[in-house]
mmCIF file of C-alpha atoms and ligand atoms in Angstrom:
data_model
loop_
_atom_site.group_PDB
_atom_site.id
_atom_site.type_symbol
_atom_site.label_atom_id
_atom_site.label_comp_id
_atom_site.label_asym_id
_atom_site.label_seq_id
_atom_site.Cartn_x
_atom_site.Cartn_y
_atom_site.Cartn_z
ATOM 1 C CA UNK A 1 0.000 0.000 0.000
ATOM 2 C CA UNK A 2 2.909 2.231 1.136
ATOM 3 C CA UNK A 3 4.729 1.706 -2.271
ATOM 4 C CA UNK A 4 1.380 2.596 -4.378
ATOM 5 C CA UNK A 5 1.062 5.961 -2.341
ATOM 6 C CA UNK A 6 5.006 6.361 -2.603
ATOM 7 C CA UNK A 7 4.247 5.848 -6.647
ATOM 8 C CA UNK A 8 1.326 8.391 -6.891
ATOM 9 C CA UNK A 9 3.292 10.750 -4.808
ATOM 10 C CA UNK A 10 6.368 10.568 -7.150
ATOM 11 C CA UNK A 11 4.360 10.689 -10.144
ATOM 12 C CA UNK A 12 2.257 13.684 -9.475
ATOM 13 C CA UNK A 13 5.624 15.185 -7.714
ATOM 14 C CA UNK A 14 5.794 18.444 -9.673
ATOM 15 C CA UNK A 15 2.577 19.637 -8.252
ATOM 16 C CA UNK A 16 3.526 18.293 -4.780
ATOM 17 C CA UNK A 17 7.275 19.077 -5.036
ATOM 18 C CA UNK A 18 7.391 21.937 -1.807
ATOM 19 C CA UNK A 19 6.086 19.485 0.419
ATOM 20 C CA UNK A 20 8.794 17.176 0.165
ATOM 21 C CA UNK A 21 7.595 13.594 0.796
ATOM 22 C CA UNK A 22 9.115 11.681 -0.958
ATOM 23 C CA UNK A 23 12.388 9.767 0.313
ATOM 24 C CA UNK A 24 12.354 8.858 4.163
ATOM 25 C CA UNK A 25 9.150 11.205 4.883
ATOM 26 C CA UNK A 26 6.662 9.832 7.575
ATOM 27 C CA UNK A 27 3.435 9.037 5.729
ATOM 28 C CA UNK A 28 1.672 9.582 8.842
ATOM 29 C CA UNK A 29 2.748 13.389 8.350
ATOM 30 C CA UNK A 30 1.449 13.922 5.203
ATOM 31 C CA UNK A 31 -0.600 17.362 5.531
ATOM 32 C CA UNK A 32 -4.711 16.748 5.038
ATOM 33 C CA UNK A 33 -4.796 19.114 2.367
ATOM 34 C CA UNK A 34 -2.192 17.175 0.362
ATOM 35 C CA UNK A 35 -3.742 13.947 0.962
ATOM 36 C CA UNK A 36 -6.838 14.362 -0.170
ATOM 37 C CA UNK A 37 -5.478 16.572 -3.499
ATOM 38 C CA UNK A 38 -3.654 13.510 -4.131
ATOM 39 C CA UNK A 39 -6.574 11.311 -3.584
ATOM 40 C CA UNK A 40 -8.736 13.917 -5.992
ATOM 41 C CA UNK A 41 -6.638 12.389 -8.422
ATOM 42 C CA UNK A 42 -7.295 8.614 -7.607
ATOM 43 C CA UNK A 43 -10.553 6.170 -8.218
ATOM 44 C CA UNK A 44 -13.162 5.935 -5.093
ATOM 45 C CA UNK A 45 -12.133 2.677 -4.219
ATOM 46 C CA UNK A 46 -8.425 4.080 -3.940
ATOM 47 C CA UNK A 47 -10.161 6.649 -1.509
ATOM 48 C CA UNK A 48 -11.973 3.635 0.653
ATOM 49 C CA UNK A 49 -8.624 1.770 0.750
ATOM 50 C CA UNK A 50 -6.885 4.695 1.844
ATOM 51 C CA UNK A 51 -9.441 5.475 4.517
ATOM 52 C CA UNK A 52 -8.161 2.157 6.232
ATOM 53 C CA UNK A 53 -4.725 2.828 6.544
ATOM 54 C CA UNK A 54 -4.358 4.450 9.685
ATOM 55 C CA UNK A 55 -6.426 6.469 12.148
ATOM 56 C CA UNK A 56 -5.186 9.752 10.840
ATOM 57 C CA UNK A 57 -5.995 9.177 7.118
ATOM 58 C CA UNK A 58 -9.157 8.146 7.850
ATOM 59 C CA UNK A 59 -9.535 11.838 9.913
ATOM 60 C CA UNK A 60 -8.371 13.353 7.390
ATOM 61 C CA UNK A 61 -10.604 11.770 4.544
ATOM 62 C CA UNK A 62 -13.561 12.121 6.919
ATOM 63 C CA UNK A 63 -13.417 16.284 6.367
ATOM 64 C CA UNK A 64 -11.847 16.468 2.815
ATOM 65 C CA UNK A 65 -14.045 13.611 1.004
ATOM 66 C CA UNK A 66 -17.226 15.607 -0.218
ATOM 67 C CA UNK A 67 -18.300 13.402 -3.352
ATOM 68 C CA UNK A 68 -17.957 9.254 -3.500
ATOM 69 C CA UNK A 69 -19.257 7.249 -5.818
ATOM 70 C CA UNK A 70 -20.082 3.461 -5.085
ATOM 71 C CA UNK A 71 -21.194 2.380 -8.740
ATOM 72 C CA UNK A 72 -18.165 0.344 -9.157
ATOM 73 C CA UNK A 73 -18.589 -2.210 -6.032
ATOM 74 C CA UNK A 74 -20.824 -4.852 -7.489
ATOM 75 C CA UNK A 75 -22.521 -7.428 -4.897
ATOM 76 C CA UNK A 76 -20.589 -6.231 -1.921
ATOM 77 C CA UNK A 77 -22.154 -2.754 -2.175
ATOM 78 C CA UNK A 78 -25.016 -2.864 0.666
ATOM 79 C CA UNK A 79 -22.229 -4.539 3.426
ATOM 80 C CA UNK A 80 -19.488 -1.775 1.555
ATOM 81 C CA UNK A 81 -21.764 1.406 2.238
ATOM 82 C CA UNK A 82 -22.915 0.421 5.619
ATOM 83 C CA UNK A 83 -19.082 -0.174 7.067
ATOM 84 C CA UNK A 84 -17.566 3.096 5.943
ATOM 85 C CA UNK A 85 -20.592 5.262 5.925
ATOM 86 C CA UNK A 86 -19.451 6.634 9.700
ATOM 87 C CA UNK A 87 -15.972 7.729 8.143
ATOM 88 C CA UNK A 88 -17.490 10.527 5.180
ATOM 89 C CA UNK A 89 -19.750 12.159 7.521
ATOM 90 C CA UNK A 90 -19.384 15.339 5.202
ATOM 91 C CA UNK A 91 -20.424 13.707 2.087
ATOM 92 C CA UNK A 92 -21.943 16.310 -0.093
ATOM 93 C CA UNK A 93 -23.004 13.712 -3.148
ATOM 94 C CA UNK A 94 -23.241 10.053 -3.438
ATOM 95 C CA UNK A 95 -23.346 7.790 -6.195
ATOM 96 C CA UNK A 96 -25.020 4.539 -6.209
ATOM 97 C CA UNK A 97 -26.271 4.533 -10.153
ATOM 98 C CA UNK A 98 -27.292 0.933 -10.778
ATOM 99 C CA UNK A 99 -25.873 -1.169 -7.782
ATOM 100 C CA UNK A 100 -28.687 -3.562 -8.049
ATOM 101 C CA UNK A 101 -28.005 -5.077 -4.765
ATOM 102 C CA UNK A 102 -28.228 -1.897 -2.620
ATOM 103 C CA UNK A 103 -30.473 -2.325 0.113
ATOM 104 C CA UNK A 104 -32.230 -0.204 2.685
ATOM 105 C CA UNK A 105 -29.640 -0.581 5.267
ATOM 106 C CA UNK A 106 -26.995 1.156 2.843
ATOM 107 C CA UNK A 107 -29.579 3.777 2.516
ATOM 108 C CA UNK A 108 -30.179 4.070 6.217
ATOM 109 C CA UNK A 109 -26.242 3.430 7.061
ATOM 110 C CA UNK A 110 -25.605 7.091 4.954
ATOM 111 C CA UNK A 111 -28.963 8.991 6.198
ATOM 112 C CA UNK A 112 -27.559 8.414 9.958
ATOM 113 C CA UNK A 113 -23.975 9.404 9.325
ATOM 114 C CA UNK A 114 -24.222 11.994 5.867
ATOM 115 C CA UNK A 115 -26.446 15.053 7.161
ATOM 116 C CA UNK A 116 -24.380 17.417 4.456
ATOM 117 C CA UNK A 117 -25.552 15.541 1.723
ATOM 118 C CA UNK A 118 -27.399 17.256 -0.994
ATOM 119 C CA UNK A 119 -27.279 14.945 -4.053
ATOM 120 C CA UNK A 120 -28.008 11.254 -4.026
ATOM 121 C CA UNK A 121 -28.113 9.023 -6.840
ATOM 122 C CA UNK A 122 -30.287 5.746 -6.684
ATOM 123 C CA UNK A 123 -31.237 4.968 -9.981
ATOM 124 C CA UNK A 124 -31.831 1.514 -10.761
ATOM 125 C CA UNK A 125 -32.624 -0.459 -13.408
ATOM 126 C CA UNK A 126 -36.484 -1.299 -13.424
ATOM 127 C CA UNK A 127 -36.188 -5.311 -13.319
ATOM 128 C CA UNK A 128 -33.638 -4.887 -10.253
ATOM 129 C CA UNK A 129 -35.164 -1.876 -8.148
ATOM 130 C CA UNK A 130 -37.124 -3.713 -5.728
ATOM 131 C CA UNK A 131 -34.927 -4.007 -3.168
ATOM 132 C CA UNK A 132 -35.622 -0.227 -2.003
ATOM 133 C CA UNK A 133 -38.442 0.487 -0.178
ATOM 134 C CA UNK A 134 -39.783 3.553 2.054
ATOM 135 C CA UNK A 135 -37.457 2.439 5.132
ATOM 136 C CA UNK A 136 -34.796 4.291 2.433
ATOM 137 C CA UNK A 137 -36.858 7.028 2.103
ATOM 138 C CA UNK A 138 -37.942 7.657 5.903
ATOM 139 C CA UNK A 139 -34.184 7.326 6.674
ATOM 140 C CA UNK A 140 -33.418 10.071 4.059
ATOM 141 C CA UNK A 141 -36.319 12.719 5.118
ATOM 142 C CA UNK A 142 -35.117 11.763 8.827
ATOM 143 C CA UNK A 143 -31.178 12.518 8.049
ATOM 144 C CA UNK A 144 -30.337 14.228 5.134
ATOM 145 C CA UNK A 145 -32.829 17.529 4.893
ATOM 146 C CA UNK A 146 -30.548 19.060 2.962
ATOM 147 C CA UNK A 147 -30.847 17.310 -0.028
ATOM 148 C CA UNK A 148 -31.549 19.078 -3.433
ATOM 149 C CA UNK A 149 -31.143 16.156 -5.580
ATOM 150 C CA UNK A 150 -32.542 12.892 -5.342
ATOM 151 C CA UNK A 151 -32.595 10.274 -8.212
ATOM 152 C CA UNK A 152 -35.537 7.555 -7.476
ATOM 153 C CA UNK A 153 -35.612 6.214 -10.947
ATOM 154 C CA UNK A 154 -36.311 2.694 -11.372
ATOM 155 C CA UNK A 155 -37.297 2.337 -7.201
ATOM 156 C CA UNK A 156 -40.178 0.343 -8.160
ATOM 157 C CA UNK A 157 -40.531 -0.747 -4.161
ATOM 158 C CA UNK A 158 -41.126 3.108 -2.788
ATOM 159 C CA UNK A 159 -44.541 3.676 -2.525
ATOM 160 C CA UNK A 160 -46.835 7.366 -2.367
ATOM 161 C CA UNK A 161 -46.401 6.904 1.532
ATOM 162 C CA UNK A 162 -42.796 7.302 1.599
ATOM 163 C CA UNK A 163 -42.125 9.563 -0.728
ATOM 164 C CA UNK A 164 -45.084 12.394 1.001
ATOM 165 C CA UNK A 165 -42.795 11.643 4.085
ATOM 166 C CA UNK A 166 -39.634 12.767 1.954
ATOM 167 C CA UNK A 167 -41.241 15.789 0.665
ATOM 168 C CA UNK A 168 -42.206 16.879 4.154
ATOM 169 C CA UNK A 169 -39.198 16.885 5.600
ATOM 170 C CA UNK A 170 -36.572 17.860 2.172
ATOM 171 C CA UNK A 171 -37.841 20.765 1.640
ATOM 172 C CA UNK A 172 -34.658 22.020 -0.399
ATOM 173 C CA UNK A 173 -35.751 19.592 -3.126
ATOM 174 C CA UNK A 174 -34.602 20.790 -6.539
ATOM 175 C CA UNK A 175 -34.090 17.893 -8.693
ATOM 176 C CA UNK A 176 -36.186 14.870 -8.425
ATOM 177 C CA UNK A 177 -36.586 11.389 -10.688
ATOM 178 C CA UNK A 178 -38.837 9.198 -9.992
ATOM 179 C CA UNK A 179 -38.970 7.616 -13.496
ATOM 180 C CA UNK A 180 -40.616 3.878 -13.516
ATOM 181 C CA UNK A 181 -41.618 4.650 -9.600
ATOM 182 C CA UNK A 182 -45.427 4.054 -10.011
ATOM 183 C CA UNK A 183 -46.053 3.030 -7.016
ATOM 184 C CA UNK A 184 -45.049 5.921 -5.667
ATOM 185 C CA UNK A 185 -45.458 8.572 -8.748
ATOM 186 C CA UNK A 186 -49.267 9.622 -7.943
ATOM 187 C CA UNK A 187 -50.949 12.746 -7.183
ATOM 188 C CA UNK A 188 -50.930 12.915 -3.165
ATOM 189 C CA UNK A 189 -47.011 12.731 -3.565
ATOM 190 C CA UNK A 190 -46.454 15.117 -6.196
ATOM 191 C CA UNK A 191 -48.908 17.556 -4.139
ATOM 192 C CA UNK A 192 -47.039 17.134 -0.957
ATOM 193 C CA UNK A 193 -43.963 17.970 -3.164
ATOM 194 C CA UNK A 194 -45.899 21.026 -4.500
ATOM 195 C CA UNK A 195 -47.051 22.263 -1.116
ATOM 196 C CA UNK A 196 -43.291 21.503 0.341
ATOM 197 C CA UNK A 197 -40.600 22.175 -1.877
ATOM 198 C CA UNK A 198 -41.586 24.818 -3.802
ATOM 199 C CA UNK A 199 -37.867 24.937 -5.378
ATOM 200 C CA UNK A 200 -38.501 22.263 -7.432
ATOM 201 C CA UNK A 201 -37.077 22.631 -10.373
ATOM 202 C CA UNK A 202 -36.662 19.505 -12.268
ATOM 203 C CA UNK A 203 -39.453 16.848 -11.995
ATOM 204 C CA UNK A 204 -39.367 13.438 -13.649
ATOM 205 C CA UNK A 205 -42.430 11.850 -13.386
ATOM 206 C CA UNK A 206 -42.211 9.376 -16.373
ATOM 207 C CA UNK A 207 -44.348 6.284 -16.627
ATOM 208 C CA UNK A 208 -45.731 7.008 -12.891
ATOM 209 C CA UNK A 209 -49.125 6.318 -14.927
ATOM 210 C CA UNK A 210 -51.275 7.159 -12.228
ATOM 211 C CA UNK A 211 -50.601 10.719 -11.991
ATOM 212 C CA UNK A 212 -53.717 12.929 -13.668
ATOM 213 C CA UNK A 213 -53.916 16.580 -14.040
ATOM 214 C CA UNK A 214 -54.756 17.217 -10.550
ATOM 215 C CA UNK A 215 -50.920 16.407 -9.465
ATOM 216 C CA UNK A 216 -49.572 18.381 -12.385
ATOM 217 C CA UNK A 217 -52.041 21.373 -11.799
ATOM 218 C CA UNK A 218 -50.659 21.544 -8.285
ATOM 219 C CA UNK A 219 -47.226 21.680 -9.061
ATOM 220 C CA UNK A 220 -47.549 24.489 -11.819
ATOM 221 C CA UNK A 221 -48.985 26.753 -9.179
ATOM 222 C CA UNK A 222 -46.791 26.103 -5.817
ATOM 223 C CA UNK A 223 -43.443 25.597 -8.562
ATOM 224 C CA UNK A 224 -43.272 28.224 -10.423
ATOM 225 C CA UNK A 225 -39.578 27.504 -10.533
ATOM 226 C CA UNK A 226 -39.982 24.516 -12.623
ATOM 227 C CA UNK A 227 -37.357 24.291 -15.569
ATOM 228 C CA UNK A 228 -37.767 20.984 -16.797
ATOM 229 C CA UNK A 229 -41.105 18.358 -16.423
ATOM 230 C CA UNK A 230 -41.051 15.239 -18.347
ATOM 231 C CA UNK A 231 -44.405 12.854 -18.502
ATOM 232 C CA UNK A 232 -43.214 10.440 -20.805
ATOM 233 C CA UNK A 233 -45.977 7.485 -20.420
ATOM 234 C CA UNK A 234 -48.164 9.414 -18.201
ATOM 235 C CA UNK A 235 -51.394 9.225 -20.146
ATOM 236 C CA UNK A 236 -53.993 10.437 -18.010
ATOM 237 C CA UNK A 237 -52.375 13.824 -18.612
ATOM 238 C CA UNK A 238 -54.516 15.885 -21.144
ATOM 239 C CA UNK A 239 -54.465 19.770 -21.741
ATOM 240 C CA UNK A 240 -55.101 20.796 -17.915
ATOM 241 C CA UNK A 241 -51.648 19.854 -17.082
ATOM 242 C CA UNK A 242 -49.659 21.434 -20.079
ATOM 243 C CA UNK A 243 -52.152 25.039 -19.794
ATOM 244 C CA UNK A 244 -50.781 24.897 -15.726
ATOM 245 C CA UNK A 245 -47.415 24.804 -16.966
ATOM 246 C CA UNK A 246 -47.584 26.969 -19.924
ATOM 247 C CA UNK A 247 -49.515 29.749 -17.723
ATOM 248 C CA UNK A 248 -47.668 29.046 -13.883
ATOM 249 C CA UNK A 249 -44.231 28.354 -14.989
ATOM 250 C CA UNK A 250 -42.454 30.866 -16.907
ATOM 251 C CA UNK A 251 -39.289 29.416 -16.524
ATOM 252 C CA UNK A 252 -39.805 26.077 -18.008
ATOM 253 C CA UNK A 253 -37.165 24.601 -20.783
ATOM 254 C CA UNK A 254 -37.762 21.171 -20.787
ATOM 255 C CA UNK A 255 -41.308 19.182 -21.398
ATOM 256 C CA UNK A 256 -41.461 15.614 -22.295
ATOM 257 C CA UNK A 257 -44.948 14.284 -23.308
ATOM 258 C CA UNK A 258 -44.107 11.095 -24.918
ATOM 259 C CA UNK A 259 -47.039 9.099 -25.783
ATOM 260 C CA UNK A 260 -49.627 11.515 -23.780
ATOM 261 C CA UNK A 261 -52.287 10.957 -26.249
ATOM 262 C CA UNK A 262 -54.703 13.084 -24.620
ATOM 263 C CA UNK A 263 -52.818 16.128 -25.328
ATOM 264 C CA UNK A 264 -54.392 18.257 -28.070
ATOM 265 C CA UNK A 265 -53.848 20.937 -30.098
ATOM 266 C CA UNK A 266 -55.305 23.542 -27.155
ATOM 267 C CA UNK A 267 -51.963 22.611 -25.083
ATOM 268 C CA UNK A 268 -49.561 23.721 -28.086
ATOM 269 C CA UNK A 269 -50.970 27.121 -28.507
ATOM 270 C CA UNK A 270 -51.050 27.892 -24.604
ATOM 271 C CA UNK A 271 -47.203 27.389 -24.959
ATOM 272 C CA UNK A 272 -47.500 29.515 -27.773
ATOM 273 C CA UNK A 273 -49.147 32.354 -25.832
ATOM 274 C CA UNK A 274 -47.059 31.792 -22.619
ATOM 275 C CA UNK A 275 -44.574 32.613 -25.330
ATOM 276 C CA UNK A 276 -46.623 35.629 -26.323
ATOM 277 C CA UNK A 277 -48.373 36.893 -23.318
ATOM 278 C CA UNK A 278 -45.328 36.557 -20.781
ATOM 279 C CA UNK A 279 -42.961 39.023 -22.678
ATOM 280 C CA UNK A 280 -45.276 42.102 -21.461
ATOM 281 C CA UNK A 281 -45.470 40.845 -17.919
ATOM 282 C CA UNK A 282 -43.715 42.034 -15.014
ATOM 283 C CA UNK A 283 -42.984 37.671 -14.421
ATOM 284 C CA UNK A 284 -41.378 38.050 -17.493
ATOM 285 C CA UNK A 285 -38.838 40.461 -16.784
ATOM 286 C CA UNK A 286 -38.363 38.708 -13.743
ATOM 287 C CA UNK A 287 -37.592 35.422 -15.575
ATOM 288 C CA UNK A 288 -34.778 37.245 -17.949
ATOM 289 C CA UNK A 289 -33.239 39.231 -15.341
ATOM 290 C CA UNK A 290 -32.659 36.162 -12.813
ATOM 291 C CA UNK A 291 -32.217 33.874 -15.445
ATOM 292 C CA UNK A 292 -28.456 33.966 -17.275
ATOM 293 C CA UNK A 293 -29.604 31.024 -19.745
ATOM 294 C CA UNK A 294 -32.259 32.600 -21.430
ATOM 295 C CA UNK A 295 -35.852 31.792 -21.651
ATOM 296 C CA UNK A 296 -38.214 29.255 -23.104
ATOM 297 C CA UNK A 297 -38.684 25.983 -24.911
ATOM 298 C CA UNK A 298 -35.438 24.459 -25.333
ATOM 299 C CA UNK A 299 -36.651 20.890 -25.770
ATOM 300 C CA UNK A 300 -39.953 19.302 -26.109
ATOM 301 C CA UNK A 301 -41.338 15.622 -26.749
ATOM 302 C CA UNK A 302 -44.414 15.102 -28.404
ATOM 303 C CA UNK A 303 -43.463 11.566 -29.764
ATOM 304 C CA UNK A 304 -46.373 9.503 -29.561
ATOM 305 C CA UNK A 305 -49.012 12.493 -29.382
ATOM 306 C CA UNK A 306 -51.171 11.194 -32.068
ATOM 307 C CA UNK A 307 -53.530 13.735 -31.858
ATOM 308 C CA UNK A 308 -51.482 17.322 -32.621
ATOM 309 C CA UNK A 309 -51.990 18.813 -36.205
ATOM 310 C CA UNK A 310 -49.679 19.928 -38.285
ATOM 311 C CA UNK A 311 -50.337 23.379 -37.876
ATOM 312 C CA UNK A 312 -50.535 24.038 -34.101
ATOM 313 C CA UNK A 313 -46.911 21.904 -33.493
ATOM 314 C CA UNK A 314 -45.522 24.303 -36.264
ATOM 315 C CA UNK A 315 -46.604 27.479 -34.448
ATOM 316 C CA UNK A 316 -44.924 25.970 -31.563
ATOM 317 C CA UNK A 317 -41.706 25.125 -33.475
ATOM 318 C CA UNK A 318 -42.000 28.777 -34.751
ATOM 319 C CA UNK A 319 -42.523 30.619 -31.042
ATOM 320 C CA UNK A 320 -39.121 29.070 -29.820
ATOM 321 C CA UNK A 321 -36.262 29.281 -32.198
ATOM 322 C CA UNK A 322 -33.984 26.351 -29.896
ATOM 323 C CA UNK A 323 -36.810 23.735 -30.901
ATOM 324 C CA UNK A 324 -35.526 21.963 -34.045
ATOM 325 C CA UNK A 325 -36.649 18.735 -36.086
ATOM 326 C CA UNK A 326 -33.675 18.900 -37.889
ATOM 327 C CA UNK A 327 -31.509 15.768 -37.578
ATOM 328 C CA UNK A 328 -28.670 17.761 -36.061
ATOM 329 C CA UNK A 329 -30.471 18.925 -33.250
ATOM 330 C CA UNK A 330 -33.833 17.174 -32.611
ATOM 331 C CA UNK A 331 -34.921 19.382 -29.532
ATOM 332 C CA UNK A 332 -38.518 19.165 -31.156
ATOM 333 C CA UNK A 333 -39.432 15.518 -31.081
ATOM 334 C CA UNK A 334 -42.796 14.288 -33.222
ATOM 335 C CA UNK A 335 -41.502 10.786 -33.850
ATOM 336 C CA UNK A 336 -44.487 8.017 -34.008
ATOM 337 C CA UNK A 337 -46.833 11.143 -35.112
ATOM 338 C CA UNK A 338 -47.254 10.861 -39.098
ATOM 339 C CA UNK A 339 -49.419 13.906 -39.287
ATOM 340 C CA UNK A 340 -46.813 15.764 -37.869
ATOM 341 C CA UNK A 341 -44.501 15.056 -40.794
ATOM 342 C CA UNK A 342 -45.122 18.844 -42.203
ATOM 343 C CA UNK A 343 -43.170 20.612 -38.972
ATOM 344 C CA UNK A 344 -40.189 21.818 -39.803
ATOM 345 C CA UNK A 345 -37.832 23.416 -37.908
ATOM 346 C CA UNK A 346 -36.067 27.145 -39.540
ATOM 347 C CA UNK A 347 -32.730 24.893 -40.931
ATOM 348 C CA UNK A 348 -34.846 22.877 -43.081
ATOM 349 C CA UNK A 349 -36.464 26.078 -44.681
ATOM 350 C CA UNK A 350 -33.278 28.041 -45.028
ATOM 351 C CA UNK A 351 -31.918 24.832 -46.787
ATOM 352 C CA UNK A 352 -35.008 24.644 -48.860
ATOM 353 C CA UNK A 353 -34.660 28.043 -49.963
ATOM 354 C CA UNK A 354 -30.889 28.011 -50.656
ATOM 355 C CA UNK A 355 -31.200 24.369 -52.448
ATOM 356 C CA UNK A 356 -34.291 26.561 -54.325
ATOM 357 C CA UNK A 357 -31.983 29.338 -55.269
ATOM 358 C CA UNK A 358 -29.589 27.350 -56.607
ATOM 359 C CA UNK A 359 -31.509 25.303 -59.039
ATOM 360 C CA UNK A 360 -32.986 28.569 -60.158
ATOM 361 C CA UNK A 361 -29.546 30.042 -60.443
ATOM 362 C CA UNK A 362 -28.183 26.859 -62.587
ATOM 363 C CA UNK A 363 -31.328 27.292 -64.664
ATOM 364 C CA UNK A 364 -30.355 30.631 -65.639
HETATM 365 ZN ZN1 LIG B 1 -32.931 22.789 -37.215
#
C-alpha cells in the first residue's frame, strides 16, 4: 500500500514538489490538504482503501471527502456502504447509479452518518429496483434535509407513503426522478412535493401512470420555478396539465410528453401564448433578469401524441427558435406522429430556400 502511495506521490511530484515527501518522509505526516489533493486524483475505491490505513488518514478523509461514488462495487455494495458510511460524515453527493443489490440498510447506514448531503443518486434499473423500499426514504427525510437532488428512478418498491414523508421533511428539493416509480409517482405525492418544496425545479415523473392533471395542476402553481417536467408514459395527462405549466411556470425549458395521447392541439398554442403573453409581464422580466440562460422551450417531446396537427406543433416550433426537427439537433421531437410530418424546424427552410436558389440560379 505504502509503495502505491510512494508511486502516486512521485508521479504527481511536480505539483507536490514543496512538500517534500518523498524519500524517508513519515506518511503519517502527510498534511490533510495534500492527501486528499492527491486522492482527488485517484478512483473511489483508492479513496476507501486509503481510509483504512491508519487512524489519521481516515480523519483526514472524513473532512476532505465531499463526493464518492459506489457504482463500481458490485454485490458487496449494501455490506461496503454500511461499514464506511461513519468515516465521510461530510459527504456532499453520493453515487449509487445501478448497484442492483443496494439495500435499505446502505440507505439508512448514509442517512444516519451523511447530514451534508445534498445529491443522491439511486437509480436503478427497473427489473432490479425492488430491493428499495420507504425504510430508504424515511431514513433520508429523517437525516439528510438538505438534499436538493434525489434520483428515485427505477425504485419500483417506494410507494406514495414514503415519498409524502420525503417531501415533508426535504424541503430544499430541486431535482427529483422518480422515473418507472409508479407506485409511488401519484398525485398525493407530487402535491405534498408542491405544497413543500416549492424549489422544485426539475421533476421526472415518467411512466408514474397514475398521476392525472390534478398532481400536475398543483405543481404548476406552488413551482413556479420549474425548468424541466417530463411525462413520458403518463397518459392520463390531457391539456389541464400542459395550460398549468404553460400559464404558472415561466421558466420552463424542458417538457417531455411522450405518448400523452390526450394532449391536443389547445396545449400547443397555450405554450404559444405563454410565449406571447409573458414578454409584457412584469414575471417576465423577472424570468430574464434572474435567469443567465435565457428563456423558453429548449426541448420538447411530443413523440407519440397522435392527436397534434400539423399546424398548431408548427406554431410551436415557430414561437421558440432552440426547438428543431432537424436531424442535427432534434430538440422538437414528433416521432411516431405521421401527421406531424409537415413541422419543420427554420434549418430545413433556409436549406429549402438556398437548395431553391440554386436550381434557379443553374437554370439561368
Ligand atoms: Zn434545425
Amino acid at each position: 500500500m505504502r509503495d502505491k502511495w510512494k508511486k502516486l506521490v512521485l508521479k504527481h511530484s511536480a505539483v507536490f514538489e514543496a512538500h517534500e515527501l518523498v524519500g524517508d518522509s513519515k506518511w503519517q505526516d502527510i498534511p490533510m490538504e495534500l492527501l486528499v489533493r492527491i486522492l482527488a486524483l485517484v478512483d473511489h475505491r483508492t479513496v476507501l482503501v486509503a481510509s483504512g490505513v491508519c487512524t489519521g488518514w481516515r480523519d483526514a478523509l472524513s473532512l476532505g471527502i465531499l463526493e464518492l461514488s459506489f457504482s463500481w462495487c458490485g454485490k458487496s455494495v449494501s455490506m461496503l456502504v454500511q461499514s464506511v458510511a461513519y468515516k465521510f460524515y461530510r459527504l456532499q453527493s453520493c453515487n449509487l447509479r445501478r448497484c442492483t443489490l443496494l439495500n435499505d440498510q446502505a440507505v439508512q447506514a448514509i442517512a444516519r452518518h451523511c447530514h451534508d448531503l445534498s445529491s443522491l443518486d439511486l437509480s436503478n434499473g427497473r427489473s432490479s429496483g425492488t430491493r428499495l423500499t420507504d425504510l430508504s426514504l424515511v431514513a433520508l427525510a429523517n437525516g439528510c434535509k438538505l438534499l436538493q437532488k434525489l434520483d428515485l428512478s427505477g425504485c419500483i418498491g417506494i410507494t406514495e407513503a414514503g415519498l409524502v414523508q420525503l417531501a415533508e421533511s426535504c424541503r430544499q428539493l430541486k431535482h427529483l426522478n422518480l422515473c418507472g416509480c409508479d407506485n409511488a409517482g401519484s398525485d398525493n405525492a407530487l402535491k405534498a412535493l408542491a405544497q413543500n418544496c416549492v424549489g422544485l425545479q426539475i421533476l421526472n415523473a415518467g411512466w408514474c401512470d397514475r398521476i392525472t392533471d390534478e398532481g400536475i395542476s398543483a405543481m404548476a402553481i406552488w413551482c413556479p420555478d420549474l425548468r424541466g417536467v417530463d411525462l413520458c408514459g403518463c397518459h392520463l395527462i390531457s391539456d389541464v396539465s400542459v395550460i398549468a405549466l404553460a400559464e404558472k411556470c415561466h421558466r420552463l425549458r424542458y417538457l417531455g410528453l411522450h405518448c400523452c395521447r390526450n394532449i391536443t392541439d389547445l396545449s400547443m398554442y397555450s405554450l404559444v401564448n405563454s410565449r406571447n403573453t409573458t414578454t409584457s409581464t412584469k414575471s417576465y422580466v423577472q424570468c430574464i433578469l434572474s435567469d443567465q440562460d435565457g428563456y423558453g422551450l429548449v426541448s420538447l417531446n411530443l413523440s407519440g401524441c397522435t392527436a397534434l396537427s400539423g399546424q398548431a406543433v408548427q406554431a410551436v416550433c415557430d414561437s421558440f427558435p432552440a426547438l428543431h426537427t432537424c436531424p442535427e439537433r432534434h430538440s422538437l421531437n414528433v416521432s411516431g406522429c405521421t401527421n406531424l410530418t409537415s413541422v419543420h424546424c427554420s434549418c430545413v427552410v433556409d436549406r429549402g430556400n438556398r437548395s431553391a436558389i440554386a436550381s434557379r440560379l443553374q437554370q439561368q
